[in-house]
PDB file of C-alpha atoms in Angstrom:
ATOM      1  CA  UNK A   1      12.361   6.020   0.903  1.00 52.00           C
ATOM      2  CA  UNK A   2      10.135   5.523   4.119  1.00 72.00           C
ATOM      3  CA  UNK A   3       8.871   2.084   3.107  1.00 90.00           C
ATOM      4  CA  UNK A   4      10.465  -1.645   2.496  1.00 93.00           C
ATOM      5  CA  UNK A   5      11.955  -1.728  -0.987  1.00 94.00           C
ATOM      6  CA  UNK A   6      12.725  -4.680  -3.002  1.00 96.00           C
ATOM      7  CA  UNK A   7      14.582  -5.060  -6.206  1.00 96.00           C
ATOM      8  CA  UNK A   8      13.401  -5.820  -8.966  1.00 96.00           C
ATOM      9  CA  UNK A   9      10.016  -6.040  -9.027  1.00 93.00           C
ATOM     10  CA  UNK A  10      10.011  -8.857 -11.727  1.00 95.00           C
ATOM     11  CA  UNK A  11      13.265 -10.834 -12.746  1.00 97.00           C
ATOM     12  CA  UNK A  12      12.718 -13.820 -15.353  1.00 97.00           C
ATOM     13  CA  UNK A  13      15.510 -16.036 -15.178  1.00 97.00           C
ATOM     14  CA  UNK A  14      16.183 -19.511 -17.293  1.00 97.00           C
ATOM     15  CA  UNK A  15      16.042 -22.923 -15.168  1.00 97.00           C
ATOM     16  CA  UNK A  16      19.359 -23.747 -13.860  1.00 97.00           C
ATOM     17  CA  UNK A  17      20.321 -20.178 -13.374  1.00 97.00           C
ATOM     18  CA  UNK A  18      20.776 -18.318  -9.561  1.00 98.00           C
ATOM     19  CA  UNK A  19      19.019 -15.451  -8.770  1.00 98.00           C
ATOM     20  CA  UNK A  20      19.760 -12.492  -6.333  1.00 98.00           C
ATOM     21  CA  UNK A  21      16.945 -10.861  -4.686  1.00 98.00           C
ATOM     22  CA  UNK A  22      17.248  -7.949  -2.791  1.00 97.00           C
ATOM     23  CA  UNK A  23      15.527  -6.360   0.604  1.00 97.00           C
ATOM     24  CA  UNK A  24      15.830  -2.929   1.464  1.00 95.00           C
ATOM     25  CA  UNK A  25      13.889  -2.673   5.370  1.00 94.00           C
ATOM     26  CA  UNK A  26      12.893   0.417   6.537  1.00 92.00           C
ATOM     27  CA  UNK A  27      15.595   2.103   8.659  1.00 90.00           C
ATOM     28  CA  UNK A  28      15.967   1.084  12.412  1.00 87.00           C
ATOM     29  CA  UNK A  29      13.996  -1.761  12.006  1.00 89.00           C
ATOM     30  CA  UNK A  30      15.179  -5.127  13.451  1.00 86.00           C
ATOM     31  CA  UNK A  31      13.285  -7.718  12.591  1.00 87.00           C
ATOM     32  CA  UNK A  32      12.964  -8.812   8.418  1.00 90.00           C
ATOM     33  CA  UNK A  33      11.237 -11.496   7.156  1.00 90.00           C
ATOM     34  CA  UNK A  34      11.220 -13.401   3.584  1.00 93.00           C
ATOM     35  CA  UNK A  35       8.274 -15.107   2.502  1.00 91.00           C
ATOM     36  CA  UNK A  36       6.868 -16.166  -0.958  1.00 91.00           C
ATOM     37  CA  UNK A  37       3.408 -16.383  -2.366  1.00 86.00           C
ATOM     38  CA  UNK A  38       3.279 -19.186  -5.497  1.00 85.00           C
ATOM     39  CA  UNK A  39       0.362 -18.475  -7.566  1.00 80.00           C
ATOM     40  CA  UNK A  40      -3.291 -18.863  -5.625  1.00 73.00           C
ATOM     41  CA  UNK A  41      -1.558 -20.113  -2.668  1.00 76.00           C
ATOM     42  CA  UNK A  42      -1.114 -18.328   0.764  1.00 77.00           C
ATOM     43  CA  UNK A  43       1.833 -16.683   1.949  1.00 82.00           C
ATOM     44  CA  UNK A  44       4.748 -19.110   2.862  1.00 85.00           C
ATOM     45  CA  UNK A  45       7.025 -18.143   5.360  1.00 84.00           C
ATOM     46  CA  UNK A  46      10.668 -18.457   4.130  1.00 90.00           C
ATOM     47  CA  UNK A  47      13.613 -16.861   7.020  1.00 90.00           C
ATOM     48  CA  UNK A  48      13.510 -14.686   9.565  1.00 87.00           C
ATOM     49  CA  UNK A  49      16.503 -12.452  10.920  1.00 89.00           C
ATOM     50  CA  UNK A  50      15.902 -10.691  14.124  1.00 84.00           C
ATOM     51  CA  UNK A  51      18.897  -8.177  15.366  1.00 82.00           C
ATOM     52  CA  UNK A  52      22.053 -10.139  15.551  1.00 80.00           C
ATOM     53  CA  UNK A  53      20.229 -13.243  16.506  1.00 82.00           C
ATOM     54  CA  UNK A  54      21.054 -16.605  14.198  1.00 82.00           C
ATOM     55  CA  UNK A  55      18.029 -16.365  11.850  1.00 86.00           C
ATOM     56  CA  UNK A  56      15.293 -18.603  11.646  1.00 82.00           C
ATOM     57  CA  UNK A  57      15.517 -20.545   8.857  1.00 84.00           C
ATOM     58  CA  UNK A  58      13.242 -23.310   9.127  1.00 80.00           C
ATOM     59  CA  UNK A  59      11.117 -22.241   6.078  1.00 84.00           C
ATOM     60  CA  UNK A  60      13.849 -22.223   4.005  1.00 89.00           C
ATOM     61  CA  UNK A  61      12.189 -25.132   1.221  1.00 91.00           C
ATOM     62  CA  UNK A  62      15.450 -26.312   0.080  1.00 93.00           C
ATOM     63  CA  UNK A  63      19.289 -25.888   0.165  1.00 94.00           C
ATOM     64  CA  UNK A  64      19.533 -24.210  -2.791  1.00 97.00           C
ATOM     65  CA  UNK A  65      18.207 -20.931  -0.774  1.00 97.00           C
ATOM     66  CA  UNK A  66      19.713 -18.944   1.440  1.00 96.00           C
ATOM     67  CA  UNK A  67      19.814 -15.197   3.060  1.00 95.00           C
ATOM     68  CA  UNK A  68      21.601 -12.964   4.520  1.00 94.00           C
ATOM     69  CA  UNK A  69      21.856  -9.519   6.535  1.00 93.00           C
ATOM     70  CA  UNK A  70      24.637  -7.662   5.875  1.00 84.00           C
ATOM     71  CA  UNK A  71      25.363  -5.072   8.539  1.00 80.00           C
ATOM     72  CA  UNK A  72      21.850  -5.674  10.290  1.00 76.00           C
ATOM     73  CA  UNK A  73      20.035  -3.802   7.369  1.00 90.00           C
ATOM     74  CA  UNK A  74      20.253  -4.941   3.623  1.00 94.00           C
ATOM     75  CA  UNK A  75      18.793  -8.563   2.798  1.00 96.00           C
ATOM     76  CA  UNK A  76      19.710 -10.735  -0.154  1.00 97.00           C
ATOM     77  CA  UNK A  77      17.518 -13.902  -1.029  1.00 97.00           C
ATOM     78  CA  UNK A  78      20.025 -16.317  -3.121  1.00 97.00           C
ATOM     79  CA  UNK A  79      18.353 -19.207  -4.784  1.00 97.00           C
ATOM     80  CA  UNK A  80      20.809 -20.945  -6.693  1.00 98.00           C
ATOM     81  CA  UNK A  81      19.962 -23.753  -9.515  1.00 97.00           C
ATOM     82  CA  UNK A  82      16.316 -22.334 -10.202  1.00 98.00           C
ATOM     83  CA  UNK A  83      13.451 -24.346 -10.957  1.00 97.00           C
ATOM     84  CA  UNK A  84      10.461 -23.947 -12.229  1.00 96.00           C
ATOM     85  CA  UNK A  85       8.979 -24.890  -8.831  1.00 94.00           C
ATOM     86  CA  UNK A  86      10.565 -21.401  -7.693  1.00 96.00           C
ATOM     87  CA  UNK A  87       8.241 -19.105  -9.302  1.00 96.00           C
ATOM     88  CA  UNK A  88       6.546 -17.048  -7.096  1.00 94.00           C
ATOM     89  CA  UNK A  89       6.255 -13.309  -5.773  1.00 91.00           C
ATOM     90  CA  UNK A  90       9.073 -13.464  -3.055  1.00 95.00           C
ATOM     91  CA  UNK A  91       8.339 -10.182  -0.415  1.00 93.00           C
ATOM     92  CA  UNK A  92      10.190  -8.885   2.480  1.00 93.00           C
ATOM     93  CA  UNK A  93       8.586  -7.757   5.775  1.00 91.00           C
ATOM     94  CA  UNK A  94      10.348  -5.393   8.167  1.00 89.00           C
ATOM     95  CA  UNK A  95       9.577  -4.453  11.792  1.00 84.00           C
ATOM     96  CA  UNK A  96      10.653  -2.448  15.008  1.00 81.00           C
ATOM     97  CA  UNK A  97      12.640  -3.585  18.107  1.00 67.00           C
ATOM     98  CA  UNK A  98      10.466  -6.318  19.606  1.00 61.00           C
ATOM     99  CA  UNK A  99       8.800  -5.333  22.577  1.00 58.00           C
ATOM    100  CA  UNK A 100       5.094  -6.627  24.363  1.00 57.00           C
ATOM    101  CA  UNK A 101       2.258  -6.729  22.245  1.00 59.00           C
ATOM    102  CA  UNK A 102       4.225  -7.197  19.073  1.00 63.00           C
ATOM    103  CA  UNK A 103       5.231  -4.800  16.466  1.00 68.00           C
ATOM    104  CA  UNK A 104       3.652  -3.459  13.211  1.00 74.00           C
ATOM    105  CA  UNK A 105       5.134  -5.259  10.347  1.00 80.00           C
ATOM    106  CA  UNK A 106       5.559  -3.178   6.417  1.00 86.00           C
ATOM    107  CA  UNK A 107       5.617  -5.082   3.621  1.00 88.00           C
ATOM    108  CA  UNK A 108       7.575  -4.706   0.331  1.00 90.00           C
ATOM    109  CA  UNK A 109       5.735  -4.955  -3.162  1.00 87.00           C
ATOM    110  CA  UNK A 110       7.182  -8.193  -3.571  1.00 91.00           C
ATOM    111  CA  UNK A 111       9.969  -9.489  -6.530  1.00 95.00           C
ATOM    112  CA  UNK A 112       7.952 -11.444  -9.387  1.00 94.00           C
ATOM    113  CA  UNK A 113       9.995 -14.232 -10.049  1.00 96.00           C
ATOM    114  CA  UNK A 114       9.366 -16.513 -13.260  1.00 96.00           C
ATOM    115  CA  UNK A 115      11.010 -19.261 -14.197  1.00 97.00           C
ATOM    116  CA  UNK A 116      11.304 -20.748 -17.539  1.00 96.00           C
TER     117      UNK A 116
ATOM    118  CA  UNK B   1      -3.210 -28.417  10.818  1.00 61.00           C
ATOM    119  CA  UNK B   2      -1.818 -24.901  10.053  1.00 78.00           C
ATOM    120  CA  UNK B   3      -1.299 -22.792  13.412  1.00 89.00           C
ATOM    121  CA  UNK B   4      -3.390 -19.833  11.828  1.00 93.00           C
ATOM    122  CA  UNK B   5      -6.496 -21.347  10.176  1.00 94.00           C
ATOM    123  CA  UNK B   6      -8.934 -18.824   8.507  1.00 95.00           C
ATOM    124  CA  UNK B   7     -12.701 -18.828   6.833  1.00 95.00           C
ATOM    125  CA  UNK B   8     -14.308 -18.862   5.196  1.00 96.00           C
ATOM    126  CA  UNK B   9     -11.684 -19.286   1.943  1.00 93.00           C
ATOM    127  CA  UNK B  10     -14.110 -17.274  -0.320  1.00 94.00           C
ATOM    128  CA  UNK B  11     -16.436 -14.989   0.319  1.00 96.00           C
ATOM    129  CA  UNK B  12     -19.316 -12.739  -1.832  1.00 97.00           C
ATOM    130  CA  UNK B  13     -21.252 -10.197  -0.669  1.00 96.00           C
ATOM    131  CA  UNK B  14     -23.427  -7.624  -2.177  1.00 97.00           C
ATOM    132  CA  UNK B  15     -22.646  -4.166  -1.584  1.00 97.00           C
ATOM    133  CA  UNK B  16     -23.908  -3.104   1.859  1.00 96.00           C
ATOM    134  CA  UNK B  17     -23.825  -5.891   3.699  1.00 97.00           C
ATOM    135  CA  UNK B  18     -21.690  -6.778   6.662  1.00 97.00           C
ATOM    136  CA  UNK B  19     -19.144  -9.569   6.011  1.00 97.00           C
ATOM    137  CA  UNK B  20     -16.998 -11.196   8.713  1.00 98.00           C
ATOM    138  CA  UNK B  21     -13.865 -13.383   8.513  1.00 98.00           C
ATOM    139  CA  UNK B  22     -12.739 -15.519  11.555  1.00 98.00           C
ATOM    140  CA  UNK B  23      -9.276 -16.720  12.203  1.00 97.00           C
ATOM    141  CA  UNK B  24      -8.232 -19.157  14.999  1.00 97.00           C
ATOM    142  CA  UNK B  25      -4.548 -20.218  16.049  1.00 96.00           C
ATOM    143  CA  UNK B  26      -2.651 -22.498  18.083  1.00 94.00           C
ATOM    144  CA  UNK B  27       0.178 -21.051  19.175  1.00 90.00           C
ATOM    145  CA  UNK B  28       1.078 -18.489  21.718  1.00 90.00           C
ATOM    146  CA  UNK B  29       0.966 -15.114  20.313  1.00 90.00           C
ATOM    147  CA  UNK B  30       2.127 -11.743  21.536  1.00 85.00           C
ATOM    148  CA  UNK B  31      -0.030 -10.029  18.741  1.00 88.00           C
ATOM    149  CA  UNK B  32      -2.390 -10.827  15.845  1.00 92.00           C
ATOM    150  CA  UNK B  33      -2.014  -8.895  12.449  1.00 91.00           C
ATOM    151  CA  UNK B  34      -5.063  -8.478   9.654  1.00 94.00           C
ATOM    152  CA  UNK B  35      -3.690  -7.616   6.435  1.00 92.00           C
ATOM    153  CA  UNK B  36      -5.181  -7.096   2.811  1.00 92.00           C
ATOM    154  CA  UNK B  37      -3.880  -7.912  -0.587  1.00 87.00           C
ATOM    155  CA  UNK B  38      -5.235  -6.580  -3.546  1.00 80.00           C
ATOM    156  CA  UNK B  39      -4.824  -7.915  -6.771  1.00 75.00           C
ATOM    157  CA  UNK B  40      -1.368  -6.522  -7.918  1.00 68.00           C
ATOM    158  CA  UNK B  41      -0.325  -8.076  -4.912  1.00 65.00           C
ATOM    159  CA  UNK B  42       0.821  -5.223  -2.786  1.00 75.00           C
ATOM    160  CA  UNK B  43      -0.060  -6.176   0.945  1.00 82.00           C
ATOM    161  CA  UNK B  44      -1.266  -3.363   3.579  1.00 83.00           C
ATOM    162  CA  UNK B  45      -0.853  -3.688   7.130  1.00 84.00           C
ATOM    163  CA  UNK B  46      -4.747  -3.006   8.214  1.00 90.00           C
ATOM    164  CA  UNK B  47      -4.377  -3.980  11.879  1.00 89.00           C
ATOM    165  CA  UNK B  48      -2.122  -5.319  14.902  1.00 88.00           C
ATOM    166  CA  UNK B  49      -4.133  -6.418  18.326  1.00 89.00           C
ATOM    167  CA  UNK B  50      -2.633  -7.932  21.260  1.00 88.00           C
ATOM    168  CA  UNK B  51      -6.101  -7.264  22.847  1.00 90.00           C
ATOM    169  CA  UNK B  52      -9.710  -6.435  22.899  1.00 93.00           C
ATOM    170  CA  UNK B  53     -10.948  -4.447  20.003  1.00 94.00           C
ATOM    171  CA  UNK B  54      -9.803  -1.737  17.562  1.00 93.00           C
ATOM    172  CA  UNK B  55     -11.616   0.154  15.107  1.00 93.00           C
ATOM    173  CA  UNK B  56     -10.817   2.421  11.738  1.00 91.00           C
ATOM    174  CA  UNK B  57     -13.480   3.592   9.496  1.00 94.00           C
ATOM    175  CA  UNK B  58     -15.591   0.940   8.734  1.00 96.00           C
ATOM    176  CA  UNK B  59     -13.261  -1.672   9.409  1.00 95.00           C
ATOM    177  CA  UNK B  60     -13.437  -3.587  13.216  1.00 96.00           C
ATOM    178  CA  UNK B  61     -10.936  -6.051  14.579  1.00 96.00           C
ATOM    179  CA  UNK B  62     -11.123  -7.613  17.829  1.00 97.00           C
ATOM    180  CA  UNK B  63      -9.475 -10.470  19.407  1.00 96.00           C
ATOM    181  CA  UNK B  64     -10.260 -13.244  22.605  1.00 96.00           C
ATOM    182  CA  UNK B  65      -6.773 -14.096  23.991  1.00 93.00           C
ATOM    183  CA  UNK B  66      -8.154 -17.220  25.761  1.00 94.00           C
ATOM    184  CA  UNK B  67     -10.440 -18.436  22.805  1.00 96.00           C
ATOM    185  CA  UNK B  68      -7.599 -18.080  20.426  1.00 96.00           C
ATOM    186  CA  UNK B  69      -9.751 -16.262  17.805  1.00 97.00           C
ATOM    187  CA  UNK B  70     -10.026 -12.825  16.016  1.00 98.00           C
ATOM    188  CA  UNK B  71     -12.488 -11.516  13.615  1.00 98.00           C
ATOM    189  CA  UNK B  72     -12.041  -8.911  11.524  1.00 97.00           C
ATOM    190  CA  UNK B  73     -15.601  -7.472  10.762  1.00 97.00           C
ATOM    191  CA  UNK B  74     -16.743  -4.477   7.398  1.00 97.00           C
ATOM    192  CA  UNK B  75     -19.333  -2.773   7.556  1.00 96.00           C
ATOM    193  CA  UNK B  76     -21.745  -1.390   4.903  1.00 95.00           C
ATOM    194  CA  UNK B  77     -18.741  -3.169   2.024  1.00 96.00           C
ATOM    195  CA  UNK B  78     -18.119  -1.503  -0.792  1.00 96.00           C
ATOM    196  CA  UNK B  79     -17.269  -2.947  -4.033  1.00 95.00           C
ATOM    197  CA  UNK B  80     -13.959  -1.473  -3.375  1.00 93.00           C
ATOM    198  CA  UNK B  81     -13.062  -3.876  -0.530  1.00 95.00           C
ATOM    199  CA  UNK B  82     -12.638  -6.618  -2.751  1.00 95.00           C
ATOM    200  CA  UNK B  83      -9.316  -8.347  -1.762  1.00 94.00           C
ATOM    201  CA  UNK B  84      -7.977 -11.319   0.210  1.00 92.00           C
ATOM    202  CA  UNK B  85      -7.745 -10.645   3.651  1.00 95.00           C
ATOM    203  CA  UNK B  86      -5.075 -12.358   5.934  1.00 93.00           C
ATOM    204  CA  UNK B  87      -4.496 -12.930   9.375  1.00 94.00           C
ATOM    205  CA  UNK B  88      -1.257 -13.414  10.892  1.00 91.00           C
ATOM    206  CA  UNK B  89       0.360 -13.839  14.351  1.00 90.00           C
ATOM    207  CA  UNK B  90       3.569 -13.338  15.687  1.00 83.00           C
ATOM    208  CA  UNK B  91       4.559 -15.954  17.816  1.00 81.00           C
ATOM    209  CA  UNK B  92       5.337 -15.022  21.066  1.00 78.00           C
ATOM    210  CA  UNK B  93       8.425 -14.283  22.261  1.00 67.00           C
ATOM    211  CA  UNK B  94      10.220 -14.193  19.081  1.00 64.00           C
ATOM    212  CA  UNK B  95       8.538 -12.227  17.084  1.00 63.00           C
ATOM    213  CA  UNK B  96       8.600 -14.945  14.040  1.00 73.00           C
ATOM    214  CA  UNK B  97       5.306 -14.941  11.621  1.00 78.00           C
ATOM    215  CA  UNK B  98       2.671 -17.305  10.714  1.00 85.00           C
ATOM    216  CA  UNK B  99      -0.123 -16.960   7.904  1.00 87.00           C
ATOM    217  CA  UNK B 100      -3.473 -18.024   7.690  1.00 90.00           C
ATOM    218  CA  UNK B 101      -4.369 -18.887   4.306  1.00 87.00           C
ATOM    219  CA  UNK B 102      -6.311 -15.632   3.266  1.00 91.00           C
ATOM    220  CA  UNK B 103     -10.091 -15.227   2.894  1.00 94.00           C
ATOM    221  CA  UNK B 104     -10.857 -13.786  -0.428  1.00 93.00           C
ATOM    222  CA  UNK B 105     -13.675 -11.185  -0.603  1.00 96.00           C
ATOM    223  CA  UNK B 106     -15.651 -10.006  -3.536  1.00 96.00           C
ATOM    224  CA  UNK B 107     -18.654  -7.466  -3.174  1.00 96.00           C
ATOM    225  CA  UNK B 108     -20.509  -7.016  -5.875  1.00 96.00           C
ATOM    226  CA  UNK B 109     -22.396  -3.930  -6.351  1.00 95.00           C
TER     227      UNK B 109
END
């Protein structure tokens, strides 16, 4: 398709268990970005992968997540051990080559994750 | 303090009216995004300014580099405009994001 996909768009998962959440960017682009929205709150930024830069992972909340970019394309969010604490709509941002003036960023409809 | 600090948080209107939402930052930027969520929580991209002013329908966005400040400005709202706005910057020259913490608009008709 022409626009960021994510998969799935809900996953319920027990606590304890990991969870795999995927980020299809739209082709060509770059930069991706993770962030996660916990119910009522604002958008949280999570990692940030730009080319074949080291990421930026200082929003990462705890060691039990991690990402990765396979081939410069794909993302996976892994949060292993999953607490309840985790629950939130998790989207995925892509955008273009950075160049002056910035670059127009798509969002994904987001992964609903609940934990119980 | 956040680097991307919005108001006001919550915001009514009656259809009609014009309704503004400010957002100030601290950081370098090399541009400043204003997105909407509706509920559902699918987020659209509405605009990106590195400068001045743009408009689209009855939507108006304009930024002052040295002030650190945007505002993103409706005209004549519509019920339909109900949403939570967001600004965003990326910082400059990384491209990385930072989120203000959304206004959220209802117009009422």
């Amino acid at each position: 398709g022409a626009g960021v996909s994510q998969s799935p768009s809900n996953k319920v998962t027990e606590k304890g268990k990991d969870v795999e959440l995927r980020c299809d960017p739209i082709s060509g682009h770059t930069a991706l970005y993770w962030y996660r929205q916990s119910l009522g709150q604002g958008l949280e930024f999570l990692i940030y992968f730009q080319g074949n830069s080291a990421p930026d992972k200082s929003g990462l909340p705890s060691d039990r997540f991690s990402a990765e970019r396979t081939g410069g394309s794909v993302s996976t969010l892994t949060i292993q051990r999953t607490q309840q604490e985790d629950s939130a709509v998790y989207l995925c941002a892509s955008s273009p080559a950075l160049r002056t003036g910035g670059s127009e960023a798509f969002f994904g409809q987001g992964t609903r994750l609940t934990v119980v | 303090k956040n680097e991307v600090e919005q108001s006001p948080q919550n915001l009514t209107a009656q259809e009609g009216e014009f309704i503004t939402i400010n957002c100030s930052y601290s950081v370098g930027i090399s541009a400043l995004h204003w997105l909407q969520q509706h509920p559902g929580g699918g987020i659209v991209s509405l605009f990106m300014l590195s400068s001045g002013k743009k408009k689209h329908g009855r939507l108006i966005a304009t930024i002052n580099i040295q002030e650190k400040h945007s505002s993103l400005h409706i005209t004549a709202s519509h019920p339909r405009d109900s949403a939570v706005y967001i600004c965003a910057v990326q910082v400059h020259n990384n491209n990385d994001m930072r989120f203000g913490a959304g206004t959220r608009l209802t117009v009422k008709p």
